[in-house]
Coordinates of C-alpha atoms (C1' of nucleotides) in Angstrom, one line a residue:
Chain A
M1 CA -0.1 0.1 0.1
P2 CA 1.3 3.2 -1.4
L3 CA 1.3 6.4 1.6
T4 CA -0.4 9.3 -0.1
I5 CA -0.1 12.6 1.6
A6 CA -1.3 16.1 0.6
T7 CA -0.7 19.7 1.6
W8 CA -3.1 22.6 1.6
N9 CA -3.8 25.9 2.4
I10 CA -7.1 25.6 3.9
N11 CA -8.3 29.8 5.1
S12 CA -9.7 28.7 7.8
V13 CA -10.1 25.0 8.6
R14 CA -13.7 25.7 10.7
L15 CA -15.0 27.5 7.8
R16 CA -13.8 25.1 5.4
Q17 CA -14.0 21.6 7.3
D18 CA -16.8 20.7 4.4
L19 CA -14.8 21.1 2.0
V20 CA -11.7 19.0 3.5
A21 CA -14.1 16.2 3.8
K22 CA -14.7 16.6 0.4
L23 CA -10.8 16.5 -0.3
I24 CA -10.7 13.5 1.6
S25 CA -13.6 11.5 0.5
E26 CA -12.9 12.1 -3.4
H27 CA -9.6 11.5 -2.7
A28 CA -8.9 9.8 0.4
P29 CA -4.8 10.4 1.0
D30 CA -3.5 9.3 4.1
V31 CA -2.3 12.4 5.8
V32 CA -3.5 15.9 5.2
C33 CA -1.5 18.5 5.7
L34 CA -3.1 22.4 6.1
Q35 CA -1.8 25.7 6.1
E36 CA -3.5 29.0 7.6
T37 CA -6.1 26.9 9.8
K38 CA -7.0 30.4 11.8
C39 CA -7.9 28.5 15.0
P40 CA -6.7 27.7 18.5
N41 CA -6.4 24.7 19.3
D42 CA -9.3 24.0 21.3
A43 CA -11.1 24.9 18.7
F44 CA -10.0 23.0 16.2
P45 CA -13.0 20.8 14.6
T46 CA -11.2 17.2 15.3
K47 CA -15.0 15.6 15.6
I48 CA -15.5 15.8 11.4
F49 CA -11.9 14.6 10.8
E50 CA -12.1 11.5 13.4
K51 CA -15.5 10.0 12.3
L52 CA -13.8 10.1 8.8
G53 CA -11.0 8.5 9.7
Y54 CA -8.2 10.5 10.5
G55 CA -8.1 10.9 14.1
Q56 CA -4.5 11.5 14.2
I57 CA -4.2 14.8 15.1
A58 CA -1.3 17.4 15.4
I59 CA -2.5 20.8 15.3
N60 CA -0.1 23.9 16.3
G61 CA -2.6 26.6 15.9
Q62 CA -2.7 30.0 17.4
K63 CA -6.3 32.7 17.5
G64 CA -7.2 34.4 14.0
Y65 CA -4.1 34.1 12.2
H66 CA -1.6 31.3 10.3
G67 CA -1.8 27.6 11.6
V68 CA -0.9 24.3 10.8
A69 CA -2.1 21.4 11.5
V70 CA -1.8 17.5 10.8
L71 CA -4.5 15.4 10.1
S72 CA -3.7 11.2 9.9
R73 CA -5.4 7.7 9.2
R74 CA -2.4 5.9 9.8
P75 CA -0.1 6.0 13.0
L76 CA 1.8 9.7 13.4
Q77 CA 3.8 11.2 16.1
E78 CA 4.6 14.8 16.8
V79 CA 7.8 15.7 16.3
V80 CA 8.2 19.4 17.1
A81 CA 6.8 22.7 16.5
R82 CA 9.6 24.9 16.1
P83 CA 9.2 29.1 16.7
F84 CA 10.6 30.7 14.5
C85 CA 11.7 34.5 14.0
D86 CA 10.9 34.2 18.3
M87 CA 7.1 36.1 16.5
G88 CA 5.5 33.7 18.6
D89 CA 3.4 32.6 14.8
S90 CA 2.6 29.1 14.4
R91 CA 4.1 28.4 10.9
H92 CA 5.4 25.0 11.1
I93 CA 5.0 21.2 12.4
A94 CA 7.0 18.2 11.6
V95 CA 5.3 14.4 12.3
D96 CA 6.5 11.1 11.5
V97 CA 3.8 9.2 9.6
Q98 CA 4.6 5.3 9.0
G99 CA 4.3 3.8 5.6
S100 CA 2.3 0.3 5.5
T101 CA 6.2 -1.3 5.0
G102 CA 7.0 0.4 8.6
R103 CA 9.2 3.0 7.2
S104 CA 8.9 6.0 8.8
V105 CA 9.0 9.5 7.2
R106 CA 9.5 13.2 8.6
I107 CA 7.0 15.9 7.3
H108 CA 7.7 19.7 7.6
N109 CA 4.5 21.3 7.4
F110 CA 5.3 25.2 6.8
Y111 CA 3.3 28.7 6.1
V112 CA 6.5 30.9 4.9
P113 CA 5.2 34.5 6.2
A114 CA 3.7 36.3 2.9
G115 CA 5.7 39.3 3.1
G116 CA 3.8 42.3 2.5
D117 CA 3.7 44.7 -0.2
E118 CA 6.8 46.2 -0.7
P119 CA 9.6 43.8 -1.7
D120 CA 12.2 45.9 0.6
P121 CA 13.3 45.2 4.0
A122 CA 14.2 48.0 5.2
I123 CA 10.8 49.7 4.6
N124 CA 8.6 46.8 5.3
P125 CA 8.7 44.7 8.5
K126 CA 7.1 41.5 6.9
F127 CA 9.2 41.4 4.0
D128 CA 12.0 41.3 6.5
H129 CA 10.5 39.0 8.5
K130 CA 9.6 36.3 5.3
L131 CA 13.5 36.9 4.7
R132 CA 14.8 35.9 7.7
F133 CA 12.5 33.6 7.9
L134 CA 14.2 31.5 5.1
D135 CA 17.6 32.0 6.2
E136 CA 16.2 30.1 10.1
M137 CA 15.2 27.4 7.9
I138 CA 18.7 27.6 5.3
A139 CA 20.9 27.3 9.2
W140 CA 18.2 24.5 10.8
F141 CA 18.6 22.4 7.4
G142 CA 22.0 23.0 7.3
A143 CA 23.4 22.4 11.2
D144 CA 20.3 19.8 12.2
T145 CA 20.5 17.4 9.3
P146 CA 19.6 14.0 11.7
T147 CA 16.9 15.4 12.9
V148 CA 15.3 17.6 10.4
A149 CA 16.1 14.7 7.6
P150 CA 16.2 11.0 9.3
A151 CA 17.6 8.5 6.8
D152 CA 15.0 6.9 6.1
G153 CA 13.7 10.7 4.1
A154 CA 11.9 13.4 5.1
I155 CA 9.5 16.1 3.6
I156 CA 9.1 19.6 3.4
L157 CA 5.7 20.8 2.1
G158 CA 3.4 23.8 3.0
D159 CA 2.3 27.8 1.9
L160 CA 6.1 28.8 1.2
N161 CA 4.6 31.7 -0.4
I162 CA 7.2 31.5 -3.3
A163 CA 6.8 30.9 -6.6
P164 CA 10.4 30.2 -7.8
L165 CA 10.2 29.3 -11.9
E166 CA 9.1 31.9 -14.2
E167 CA 6.7 29.2 -15.4
D168 CA 4.9 29.1 -11.7
V169 CA 3.9 32.8 -12.4
W170 CA 1.7 33.8 -15.0
S171 CA 4.0 36.8 -16.6
H172 CA 7.2 36.5 -15.3
K173 CA 8.3 40.4 -16.4
K174 CA 5.3 41.5 -14.3
L175 CA 6.1 40.2 -11.2
L176 CA 10.1 40.6 -10.8
K177 CA 8.8 43.1 -8.7
V178 CA 5.8 41.3 -7.1
V179 CA 6.6 39.6 -3.6
S180 CA 6.5 36.4 -4.0
H181 CA 8.9 36.2 -7.4
T182 CA 11.1 38.4 -6.7
P183 CA 15.0 37.5 -7.3
V184 CA 16.1 37.8 -3.6
E185 CA 12.9 35.2 -2.8
T186 CA 13.3 33.3 -5.1
D187 CA 17.1 32.9 -4.4
G188 CA 16.1 32.5 -1.4
L189 CA 13.6 29.3 -1.4
E190 CA 16.4 27.6 -4.0
R191 CA 19.6 28.1 -0.9
V192 CA 16.5 27.3 1.6
R193 CA 16.5 23.5 -1.8
K194 CA 20.2 22.8 -1.8
A195 CA 20.6 23.0 2.4
L196 CA 19.7 19.0 1.9
D197 CA 19.7 19.2 -2.2
W198 CA 15.6 18.6 -1.6
V199 CA 13.8 17.8 -5.1
D200 CA 11.2 19.5 -6.6
V201 CA 8.8 16.5 -7.5
V202 CA 6.0 18.4 -8.1
R203 CA 8.8 20.1 -10.9
R204 CA 10.3 16.8 -11.6
D205 CA 6.9 15.4 -13.5
I206 CA 5.2 18.5 -14.5
P207 CA 8.7 20.2 -15.7
P208 CA 8.8 23.8 -17.5
P209 CA 7.8 25.5 -19.8
E210 CA 4.1 24.0 -18.7
K211 CA 2.4 26.6 -16.9
L212 CA 2.1 25.5 -12.9
Y213 CA -0.2 27.5 -10.2
T214 CA -1.4 26.2 -6.6
W215 CA -2.9 30.1 -6.3
W216 CA -5.6 32.4 -7.4
S217 CA -6.1 35.9 -5.6
Y218 CA -9.8 35.9 -4.6
R219 CA -9.8 39.9 -6.4
S220 CA -9.9 38.1 -9.8
K221 CA -13.2 38.7 -11.4
D222 CA -13.0 35.0 -13.3
W223 CA -10.2 33.4 -11.8
D224 CA -10.1 30.4 -14.3
A225 CA -10.6 31.9 -17.4
A226 CA -7.8 35.2 -16.2
D227 CA -5.5 32.7 -15.0
K228 CA -3.5 35.0 -13.5
G229 CA -1.9 32.5 -10.8
R230 CA 1.4 31.7 -9.6
R231 CA 2.8 28.4 -7.6
L232 CA 2.6 29.2 -4.4
D233 CA 2.4 25.1 -2.3
H234 CA 5.7 23.1 -3.2
V235 CA 6.4 19.3 -2.0
W236 CA 9.7 19.0 -2.1
L237 CA 11.1 15.3 -0.7
T238 CA 15.0 14.0 -0.1
P239 CA 17.0 12.8 -2.6
G240 CA 16.6 8.8 -1.1
L241 CA 12.5 9.1 -0.6
S242 CA 12.1 11.1 -4.4
D243 CA 12.8 7.9 -5.9
A244 CA 9.9 6.1 -4.2
C245 CA 7.8 9.3 -5.1
D246 CA 5.8 7.7 -8.4
K247 CA 3.1 10.2 -8.9
V248 CA 1.8 13.9 -8.1
E249 CA -1.4 16.2 -8.4
V250 CA -2.5 19.7 -8.6
L251 CA -6.1 19.6 -7.9
R252 CA -7.1 22.5 -10.2
E253 CA -10.6 21.4 -9.6
A254 CA -10.9 22.7 -6.1
R255 CA -10.3 27.1 -7.1
G256 CA -13.3 25.7 -8.3
W257 CA -15.5 25.0 -5.4
D258 CA -18.5 26.2 -3.1
R259 CA -16.7 29.1 -1.7
P260 CA -13.0 27.9 -2.2
S261 CA -9.9 28.6 -0.1
D262 CA -7.9 30.8 -2.7
H263 CA -5.6 27.7 -2.5
V264 CA -5.5 24.5 -4.0
P265 CA -4.5 21.0 -2.6
I266 CA -1.3 18.4 -3.8
I267 CA -1.5 15.0 -3.1
V268 CA 1.9 13.6 -3.6
R269 CA 1.8 9.4 -3.5
L270 CA 5.1 7.6 -1.9
D271 CA 5.7 3.6 -3.3
I272 CA 7.1 2.8 0.8
Chain B
dA1 C1' -7.2 52.4 -13.1
dT2 C1' -3.8 51.4 -7.3
dG3 C1' -8.5 48.8 -7.0
dG4 C1' -10.9 44.9 -6.5
dT5 C1' -12.0 40.0 -2.3
dG6 C1' -12.0 37.1 1.3
dG7 C1' -11.3 35.2 6.4
dG8 C1' -11.2 36.9 11.8
dC9 C1' -12.0 39.4 15.4
dG10 C1' -14.4 43.1 17.3
dC11 C1' -14.6 48.9 15.4
dC12 C1' -8.9 47.1 11.9
dC13 C1' -5.5 43.8 11.2
dC14 C1' -4.0 39.9 7.1
dA15 C1' -3.5 37.5 3.1

DNA sequence: ATGGTGGGCGCCCCA
């Protein structure tokens, strides 16, 4: 039995718990990693997920903003919820999940800061925070490799809020000075990737020049026709684990669901 | 043309 893992910025887990249930009923991923849950831990809607068989739940939430969670129907151990940038933000949780063969993978579920509007750290503290967050990811993954990525393999996934490639945005030229696609961000994200030679399995299987997006703004009148999207959500695997990944899906149709998130889920299948 | 929409929370923050 393969292990399937979904990641989705849900933009309020309480408001969209039925959409998570729809994802579960239609795709039955073993593990669902959520970002922007916007929900304190004691208010997390665990019951609906327990009823669906996803009784293994790890959450790092806060009131009003941010928040990450992992739902699983396979054995799960919470490893750490690491604070970044001394901000008290809930933007990371790491868990170990066991595949049916007994091999366990470590999943780092991230919600990287969006960074505000002005791409200048000197005048925009949110952009400065985003760049410092990337620096901390690089330092952590470089210095603490056995914890971050055990021998059996590890995954970074979630809303990284950066579209790294030219084909990850609707217009490379128009977005070069727009937060999410500026060179300082795409260079920073590439440095994170190189820290452990992570494999971007989504782009391995759906390579450029095909355009690929996971987010479309709510402000666009007709998101599908205009298609002014960005690929802000990612799934990276350590090299040894990437060989076991035999399928990736970006569920574009979820952007058209009733009262949707502005992000869509990505699902990967691991033959472990 | 510098808006537009959507969420949480509470009279405004963030994406």
